[in-house]
Coordinates of C-alpha atoms in Angstrom, one line a residue:
M1 CA 15.7 -14.5 -34.4
T2 CA 16.2 -18.2 -33.7
N3 CA 18.3 -19.6 -30.9
E4 CA 20.4 -22.3 -32.5
P5 CA 21.8 -24.9 -30.1
M6 CA 25.4 -24.5 -29.1
H7 CA 27.7 -27.3 -30.1
V8 CA 30.0 -28.2 -27.2
I9 CA 33.2 -30.1 -28.1
E10 CA 33.4 -32.9 -25.6
Q11 CA 36.8 -33.6 -24.1
P12 CA 37.7 -37.3 -24.0
L13 CA 37.2 -38.8 -20.6
R14 CA 40.4 -39.2 -18.7
E15 CA 41.1 -42.7 -17.4
R16 CA 41.8 -43.5 -13.8
A17 CA 45.2 -45.2 -13.2
V18 CA 46.8 -47.2 -10.4
L19 CA 50.6 -47.1 -10.5
V20 CA 52.8 -50.0 -9.4
G21 CA 56.6 -50.0 -8.7
I22 CA 59.2 -52.2 -7.0
E23 CA 62.0 -51.1 -4.8
Q24 CA 65.3 -52.9 -5.5
A25 CA 68.6 -52.4 -3.7
G26 CA 71.1 -50.6 -5.8
S27 CA 68.5 -48.9 -8.0
P28 CA 69.7 -45.3 -9.0
W29 CA 66.2 -43.9 -8.6
P30 CA 64.2 -44.1 -5.4
V31 CA 60.9 -45.8 -6.1
E32 CA 58.9 -42.7 -5.0
A33 CA 60.7 -40.5 -7.5
S34 CA 60.2 -43.0 -10.3
L35 CA 56.5 -43.4 -9.5
Q36 CA 56.2 -39.6 -9.6
E37 CA 57.7 -39.5 -13.0
L38 CA 55.4 -42.4 -14.1
A39 CA 52.4 -40.3 -12.9
R40 CA 53.6 -37.4 -15.2
L41 CA 53.8 -39.9 -18.0
A42 CA 50.3 -41.1 -17.3
D43 CA 49.1 -37.5 -17.2
T44 CA 50.7 -36.8 -20.6
A45 CA 49.0 -39.9 -22.0
G46 CA 45.6 -38.8 -20.6
A47 CA 45.2 -40.6 -17.4
D48 CA 44.8 -39.4 -13.8
T49 CA 46.6 -41.3 -11.1
V50 CA 44.2 -42.4 -8.4
G51 CA 46.5 -44.6 -6.4
T52 CA 50.1 -45.8 -6.2
T53 CA 51.7 -48.9 -4.5
S54 CA 55.1 -50.4 -4.4
Q55 CA 56.8 -53.5 -3.0
R56 CA 60.4 -54.1 -1.9
L57 CA 61.9 -57.1 -3.8
L58 CA 65.3 -58.6 -4.4
A59 CA 64.2 -59.3 -8.0
P60 CA 60.9 -59.2 -10.0
N61 CA 58.7 -62.2 -9.6
P62 CA 59.0 -64.2 -12.9
K63 CA 55.3 -65.0 -13.0
T64 CA 53.6 -61.8 -11.8
F65 CA 56.4 -59.2 -11.5
V66 CA 55.2 -58.6 -7.9
G67 CA 54.4 -61.3 -5.4
S68 CA 51.1 -63.2 -5.8
G69 CA 49.7 -61.6 -2.6
K70 CA 50.7 -58.2 -3.9
A71 CA 49.1 -58.9 -7.2
A72 CA 45.8 -59.8 -5.5
E73 CA 46.1 -56.6 -3.4
I74 CA 46.6 -54.5 -6.6
A75 CA 43.5 -56.1 -8.1
E76 CA 41.4 -55.2 -5.1
M77 CA 42.9 -51.7 -5.1
A78 CA 41.9 -51.2 -8.7
R79 CA 38.4 -52.3 -7.9
S80 CA 38.0 -50.1 -4.9
L81 CA 39.3 -47.0 -6.7
E82 CA 37.3 -47.8 -9.9
A83 CA 40.5 -47.7 -11.9
D84 CA 40.5 -48.2 -15.7
I85 CA 44.1 -49.1 -15.9
V86 CA 47.0 -50.5 -13.9
I87 CA 50.5 -49.3 -15.0
F88 CA 53.7 -51.0 -13.9
D89 CA 56.9 -48.9 -13.6
D90 CA 59.1 -51.5 -15.3
E91 CA 58.7 -53.5 -18.5
L92 CA 56.6 -56.7 -18.0
T93 CA 57.4 -59.9 -19.9
P94 CA 54.6 -61.2 -22.1
S95 CA 53.9 -64.0 -19.5
Q96 CA 53.9 -61.6 -16.6
Q97 CA 51.4 -59.3 -18.3
S98 CA 49.2 -62.3 -19.3
N99 CA 49.2 -63.6 -15.7
L100 CA 48.4 -60.2 -14.2
E101 CA 45.5 -59.7 -16.7
R102 CA 44.0 -63.0 -15.3
I103 CA 44.2 -61.6 -11.7
V104 CA 43.0 -58.1 -12.3
D105 CA 39.4 -57.5 -13.4
R106 CA 38.7 -58.2 -17.0
D107 CA 37.7 -54.6 -17.8
V108 CA 40.9 -53.1 -16.3
K109 CA 43.8 -52.8 -18.6
V110 CA 47.3 -53.8 -17.5
M111 CA 50.3 -52.1 -19.1
D112 CA 53.9 -51.3 -18.4
R113 CA 56.1 -48.2 -18.6
T114 CA 57.3 -49.2 -22.1
A115 CA 53.8 -49.4 -23.5
L116 CA 52.9 -46.1 -21.9
I117 CA 55.9 -44.3 -23.4
L118 CA 55.1 -45.8 -26.8
D119 CA 51.6 -44.5 -26.4
I120 CA 52.8 -41.0 -25.7
F121 CA 55.2 -41.2 -28.7
A122 CA 52.4 -42.2 -30.9
L123 CA 50.4 -39.2 -29.7
H124 CA 53.2 -36.7 -30.3
A125 CA 54.9 -37.9 -33.5
K126 CA 54.2 -35.5 -36.3
T127 CA 56.5 -36.2 -39.2
R128 CA 56.4 -39.2 -41.5
E129 CA 59.7 -40.5 -40.2
G130 CA 58.7 -40.0 -36.5
R131 CA 55.4 -41.9 -37.0
L132 CA 57.2 -44.7 -38.7
Q133 CA 59.8 -44.9 -35.9
V134 CA 57.0 -45.2 -33.4
K135 CA 55.1 -47.8 -35.4
L136 CA 58.3 -49.9 -35.6
A137 CA 58.8 -49.7 -31.9
Q138 CA 55.2 -50.6 -31.2
S139 CA 55.3 -53.6 -33.6
E140 CA 58.5 -54.9 -32.1
Y141 CA 56.9 -54.6 -28.6
L142 CA 53.7 -56.2 -29.7
Y143 CA 55.2 -59.2 -31.5
P144 CA 56.4 -61.4 -28.6
R145 CA 53.1 -60.6 -26.7
L146 CA 50.8 -62.0 -29.4
R147 CA 50.7 -65.5 -27.9
G148 CA 49.8 -64.1 -24.5
M149 CA 47.0 -62.1 -25.9
W150 CA 45.5 -65.1 -27.7
A151 CA 46.0 -67.4 -24.8
H152 CA 44.2 -64.9 -22.5
L153 CA 41.4 -64.6 -25.1
A154 CA 41.1 -68.4 -25.3
S155 CA 40.9 -68.8 -21.6
N156 CA 37.8 -66.6 -21.5
R157 CA 36.1 -68.8 -24.2
M158 CA 36.7 -72.3 -22.9
G159 CA 33.2 -72.7 -21.6
G160 CA 32.2 -74.2 -24.9
G161 CA 29.9 -73.0 -27.7
V162 CA 30.7 -70.7 -30.5
G163 CA 34.3 -69.3 -30.3
S164 CA 35.5 -72.0 -28.0
R165 CA 37.7 -73.8 -30.5
F166 CA 41.2 -72.9 -29.4
G167 CA 42.8 -74.2 -32.6
E168 CA 41.2 -71.4 -34.5
G169 CA 42.9 -69.0 -32.1
E170 CA 46.2 -70.7 -32.8
S171 CA 45.6 -70.2 -36.6
Q172 CA 44.8 -66.6 -36.0
L173 CA 47.9 -66.2 -33.9
E174 CA 50.1 -67.3 -36.8
V175 CA 48.2 -65.0 -39.2
D176 CA 48.8 -62.1 -36.8
R177 CA 52.4 -62.9 -36.4
R178 CA 52.9 -62.9 -40.2
M179 CA 51.2 -59.6 -40.4
V180 CA 53.3 -58.0 -37.7
R181 CA 56.5 -59.5 -39.2
K182 CA 55.5 -58.1 -42.6
R183 CA 54.7 -54.7 -41.1
I184 CA 58.1 -54.6 -39.3
T185 CA 60.0 -55.5 -42.5
S186 CA 58.0 -52.8 -44.5
I187 CA 58.6 -50.1 -41.9
K188 CA 62.3 -50.9 -41.6
R189 CA 62.7 -50.7 -45.4
E190 CA 61.0 -47.3 -45.5
L191 CA 63.1 -46.0 -42.5
T192 CA 66.3 -47.2 -44.2
H193 CA 65.3 -45.1 -47.3
L194 CA 64.6 -42.1 -45.1
A195 CA 67.8 -42.6 -43.1
R196 CA 69.7 -42.6 -46.4
I197 CA 68.2 -39.2 -47.3
R198 CA 69.0 -37.9 -43.8
N199 CA 72.5 -39.2 -44.0
M200 CA 73.0 -37.4 -47.4
Q201 CA 71.8 -34.1 -45.8
R202 CA 74.1 -34.7 -42.8
Q203 CA 77.0 -35.4 -45.1
S204 CA 76.2 -32.3 -47.1
R205 CA 76.4 -30.2 -43.9
Y206 CA 79.7 -31.9 -43.0
T207 CA 81.4 -31.2 -46.4
S208 CA 80.1 -27.6 -46.3
G209 CA 82.3 -27.1 -43.2
I210 CA 79.3 -26.2 -40.9
Y211 CA 80.0 -26.8 -37.2
R212 CA 77.3 -29.1 -36.0
I213 CA 75.8 -28.9 -32.5
S214 CA 73.2 -31.3 -31.1
L215 CA 71.0 -30.6 -28.1
A216 CA 70.6 -33.7 -25.8
G217 CA 68.9 -33.9 -22.5
Y218 CA 66.3 -35.5 -20.3
T219 CA 62.7 -35.0 -21.5
N220 CA 61.2 -31.6 -20.5
A221 CA 64.6 -30.1 -19.7
G222 CA 63.8 -27.3 -22.1
K223 CA 65.8 -28.2 -25.2
S224 CA 63.1 -26.9 -27.6
S225 CA 62.7 -23.7 -25.6
L226 CA 66.5 -23.2 -25.8
L227 CA 66.5 -23.8 -29.5
N228 CA 63.7 -21.2 -29.9
R229 CA 65.6 -18.7 -27.8
M230 CA 68.9 -19.1 -29.6
C231 CA 67.6 -19.4 -33.2
E232 CA 64.1 -18.0 -33.1
A233 CA 63.2 -21.4 -34.4
G234 CA 59.4 -21.4 -33.6
V235 CA 59.6 -25.1 -32.5
Y236 CA 56.7 -26.4 -30.4
A237 CA 57.5 -26.4 -26.8
D238 CA 55.3 -27.4 -23.8
D239 CA 55.7 -28.3 -20.1
K240 CA 55.0 -32.0 -20.8
L241 CA 57.1 -35.1 -21.1
F242 CA 58.0 -35.8 -24.8
A243 CA 56.2 -32.8 -26.0
T244 CA 58.4 -32.9 -29.2
L245 CA 59.9 -36.0 -30.8
D246 CA 60.9 -35.0 -34.3
S247 CA 64.4 -33.8 -35.1
T248 CA 64.7 -30.1 -35.9
T249 CA 67.9 -28.4 -37.3
R250 CA 68.3 -24.6 -37.4
R251 CA 71.1 -22.3 -38.4
L252 CA 72.7 -19.9 -35.9
V253 CA 75.0 -17.0 -36.9
L254 CA 77.7 -16.5 -34.3
P255 CA 78.7 -12.9 -33.4
E256 CA 81.8 -13.2 -35.6
G257 CA 79.6 -14.0 -38.6
R258 CA 80.2 -17.7 -38.7
E259 CA 77.2 -20.0 -39.4
I260 CA 76.7 -23.1 -37.4
T261 CA 73.7 -25.6 -37.0
L262 CA 71.8 -26.6 -33.9
S263 CA 69.8 -29.8 -33.9
D264 CA 67.2 -30.8 -31.4
T265 CA 65.9 -34.3 -31.1
V266 CA 63.8 -36.6 -28.8
G267 CA 64.4 -36.2 -25.1
F268 CA 65.7 -39.1 -23.0
I269 CA 64.2 -40.7 -19.9
Q270 CA 65.2 -43.3 -17.4
K271 CA 64.3 -46.8 -18.5
L272 CA 64.0 -45.6 -22.1
P273 CA 62.9 -48.7 -24.0
T274 CA 65.6 -50.3 -26.1
T275 CA 63.1 -50.7 -29.0
L276 CA 62.7 -46.9 -29.1
I277 CA 66.5 -46.3 -29.1
E278 CA 66.8 -48.7 -32.1
A279 CA 63.7 -47.3 -33.9
F280 CA 64.9 -43.7 -33.5
K281 CA 68.5 -44.6 -34.4
S282 CA 68.6 -42.5 -37.6
T283 CA 67.3 -39.5 -35.7
L284 CA 69.7 -40.0 -32.8
D285 CA 72.5 -40.1 -35.3
E286 CA 72.2 -36.3 -35.3
I287 CA 73.7 -36.5 -31.8
A288 CA 76.3 -39.2 -32.6
N289 CA 77.6 -37.2 -35.6
A290 CA 77.7 -33.8 -33.9
D291 CA 80.9 -31.8 -33.3
L292 CA 79.6 -30.6 -30.0
I293 CA 76.8 -31.7 -27.6
L294 CA 74.9 -29.3 -25.5
H295 CA 73.7 -31.4 -22.6
V296 CA 70.6 -29.5 -21.4
I297 CA 69.7 -30.2 -17.8
D298 CA 66.6 -29.0 -15.8
A299 CA 68.3 -27.2 -12.9
S300 CA 65.0 -27.0 -11.0
S301 CA 64.4 -30.8 -10.9
P302 CA 65.2 -32.4 -7.6
A303 CA 66.3 -35.5 -9.6
F304 CA 68.7 -33.7 -12.0
V305 CA 71.7 -35.8 -10.9
E306 CA 69.8 -39.0 -11.8
Q307 CA 68.6 -37.4 -15.0
I308 CA 72.2 -36.6 -16.0
E309 CA 73.2 -40.2 -15.4
A310 CA 70.2 -41.4 -17.5
V311 CA 71.2 -39.2 -20.4
D312 CA 74.9 -40.2 -20.2
D313 CA 73.8 -43.8 -20.3
V314 CA 71.8 -43.3 -23.6
L315 CA 74.7 -41.3 -25.1
G316 CA 76.9 -44.3 -24.4
Q317 CA 74.4 -46.6 -26.1
I318 CA 74.4 -44.5 -29.3
G319 CA 78.2 -44.1 -29.3
A320 CA 78.3 -40.4 -28.5
E321 CA 80.0 -40.5 -25.1
S322 CA 83.4 -39.3 -26.5
I323 CA 82.0 -36.2 -28.3
P324 CA 82.9 -32.9 -26.6
A325 CA 80.0 -31.6 -24.5
I326 CA 78.9 -28.5 -22.5
A327 CA 76.6 -29.0 -19.6
V328 CA 73.9 -26.4 -19.8
F329 CA 71.7 -26.0 -16.7
N330 CA 68.4 -24.5 -17.9
K331 CA 65.6 -23.0 -15.7
C332 CA 68.1 -21.3 -13.5
D333 CA 65.7 -18.5 -12.9
L334 CA 63.8 -20.9 -10.7
L335 CA 66.8 -21.2 -8.3
D336 CA 67.6 -19.1 -5.3
S337 CA 71.2 -17.6 -4.8
E338 CA 72.2 -20.5 -2.5
Q339 CA 71.2 -23.1 -5.0
R340 CA 73.0 -21.3 -7.8
E341 CA 76.2 -21.2 -5.7
A342 CA 76.0 -24.9 -4.9
L343 CA 75.5 -25.7 -8.6
A344 CA 78.4 -23.5 -9.7
F345 CA 80.6 -25.2 -7.0
R346 CA 79.6 -28.7 -8.1
Y347 CA 79.8 -28.1 -11.8
P348 CA 82.3 -25.3 -12.4
A349 CA 82.5 -25.9 -16.2
A350 CA 78.8 -25.8 -16.7
I351 CA 76.7 -22.8 -17.9
C352 CA 73.6 -21.6 -16.1
V353 CA 70.8 -20.2 -18.4
S354 CA 67.1 -19.6 -18.6
A355 CA 65.6 -20.2 -22.0
A356 CA 62.3 -18.7 -20.8
A357 CA 63.9 -15.4 -19.5
G358 CA 66.8 -15.2 -21.9
E359 CA 69.3 -15.3 -19.0
G360 CA 72.9 -16.5 -19.8
I361 CA 72.3 -17.0 -23.5
D362 CA 75.1 -14.6 -24.6
G363 CA 77.5 -16.5 -22.4
L364 CA 76.5 -19.8 -23.9
I365 CA 76.9 -18.5 -27.4
A366 CA 80.4 -17.2 -26.5
R367 CA 81.3 -20.6 -25.1
I368 CA 80.0 -22.2 -28.4
S369 CA 82.2 -19.8 -30.4
S370 CA 85.3 -20.8 -28.4
A371 CA 84.5 -24.5 -28.8
A372 CA 84.0 -24.2 -32.5
A373 CA 87.2 -22.1 -32.9
A374 CA 89.3 -24.7 -30.9
T375 CA 88.7 -27.3 -33.6
D376 CA 89.8 -25.1 -36.5
S377 CA 93.2 -24.6 -38.2
H378 CA 94.8 -21.2 -38.3
M379 CA 95.6 -20.1 -41.8
R380 CA 96.7 -17.0 -43.7
V381 CA 95.4 -17.0 -47.3
L382 CA 95.5 -14.8 -50.4
I383 CA 92.3 -15.5 -52.4
P384 CA 92.2 -14.2 -56.0
Y385 CA 89.2 -11.9 -56.8
S386 CA 88.0 -14.6 -59.3
R387 CA 87.2 -16.8 -56.2
G388 CA 84.7 -14.6 -54.6
D389 CA 82.7 -17.7 -53.7
L390 CA 85.6 -18.8 -51.4
V391 CA 85.6 -15.4 -49.7
S392 CA 81.9 -15.7 -49.2
R393 CA 82.3 -19.2 -47.8
A394 CA 85.0 -17.9 -45.4
H395 CA 82.6 -15.4 -44.0
K396 CA 79.9 -18.0 -43.4
R397 CA 82.0 -20.9 -42.2
C398 CA 85.2 -19.6 -40.8
R399 CA 86.3 -17.3 -38.0
I400 CA 88.1 -14.3 -39.6
S401 CA 90.7 -12.4 -37.6
S402 CA 91.7 -10.0 -40.4
E403 CA 90.8 -9.2 -44.0
A404 CA 92.4 -6.8 -46.5
H405 CA 92.0 -6.2 -50.2
T406 CA 95.3 -6.1 -52.1
G407 CA 96.2 -5.9 -55.8
A408 CA 96.5 -9.7 -56.0
G409 CA 93.3 -10.5 -54.2
T410 CA 91.7 -10.7 -50.7
E411 CA 94.2 -11.4 -47.9
M412 CA 92.6 -13.1 -44.9
T413 CA 93.8 -14.5 -41.6
L414 CA 91.2 -17.0 -40.4
R415 CA 90.5 -20.2 -38.6
V416 CA 89.3 -22.9 -41.0
P417 CA 87.2 -26.0 -40.2
D418 CA 88.9 -29.3 -41.0
A419 CA 86.3 -30.1 -43.6
L420 CA 87.2 -26.9 -45.6
R421 CA 90.9 -26.9 -45.1
R422 CA 91.6 -28.6 -48.5
E423 CA 89.7 -25.8 -50.3
F424 CA 91.8 -23.1 -48.8
E425 CA 95.2 -24.8 -48.9
P426 CA 96.0 -23.8 -52.6
F427 CA 95.9 -20.1 -51.5
A428 CA 97.8 -20.5 -48.2
Q429 CA 100.6 -18.0 -47.4
E430 CA 103.7 -18.5 -45.2
G431 CA 103.7 -17.0 -41.8

């Protein structure tokens, strides 16, 4: 018997990160809370936070984001803590990033919140459309920063000798710009094609009379877990920021027999990059075209009020602010009785649930049934037996109050979605 060596799978080394934020008057998020969230983002991306620092400013410094003295302090902090990366909590301009890279040690990366979020999205996108959306956002983020990258490279080569000819860098810059522009055009073309297919599917659901519900909420509020609990969807869910990105639609049969759809899509976050909102527009249209939005909120988060405001802001950006919505506070099993009472007092129209424990789900489904029925038209119809397909559709898409079989056909009293009203009108009865 021989002892074969065991093969140990090495885990990638986690990087050490220093986080930097600024405190501005009027900001809806305290800098401490924002940096805590940035630390969670860094953890999701594979970095451990070894230090944080902040500065109170009236406005970001146009050259280095923070003051020059603070920038030097950050560089020293990164050296003393042996950091691999410095992450700023706000988006840096290309010139700010380039200037900071000159101040911080050459082997320490400098990045901002936007780049970090893009990195996480690249890590978690699974579908073809999701990966293309991330690539588009990355390319649009990269394009204005190409000059800074080449200028920084050139500054390190000006000592003479091979590679010191800056003009060649300029030529390479133009080559890279053309490549990125070409990539952006190609990705947009493919995303337009995929969006057309998605829109056809969406239109098919609309003309079928299916009541459409979208789950929206802050990242890690538990939308995927709620979808799994309600529909037995089997969607990946994890206690991480942006654990799932790709849109998922599942059918749910309400207690009265009516079928509806629930769609889950990417979670929101404060300071969500505009490039991501634009890149994910076709996916976010699932929300903008819904009949009802379930705004899922993490009741256990100390920053849930700010998270609600961040989600409302993005809903406004995609034109979904006027769609009827139900506030669904998830993770209520983590609250004590006093916290629950305070929540019910402050948000009397909201529903308190626990996707993990199954608490409150029946009440949520009952609320959905009422919301769906409120948009329907009351009709009494007599459908001939030759139109069994329409009777079947009524059972799947409508709310039926009564049904009787007569000599002339099936007599039904029901509530009909607007999209199906025209199909039932030829068989409508008075009274």
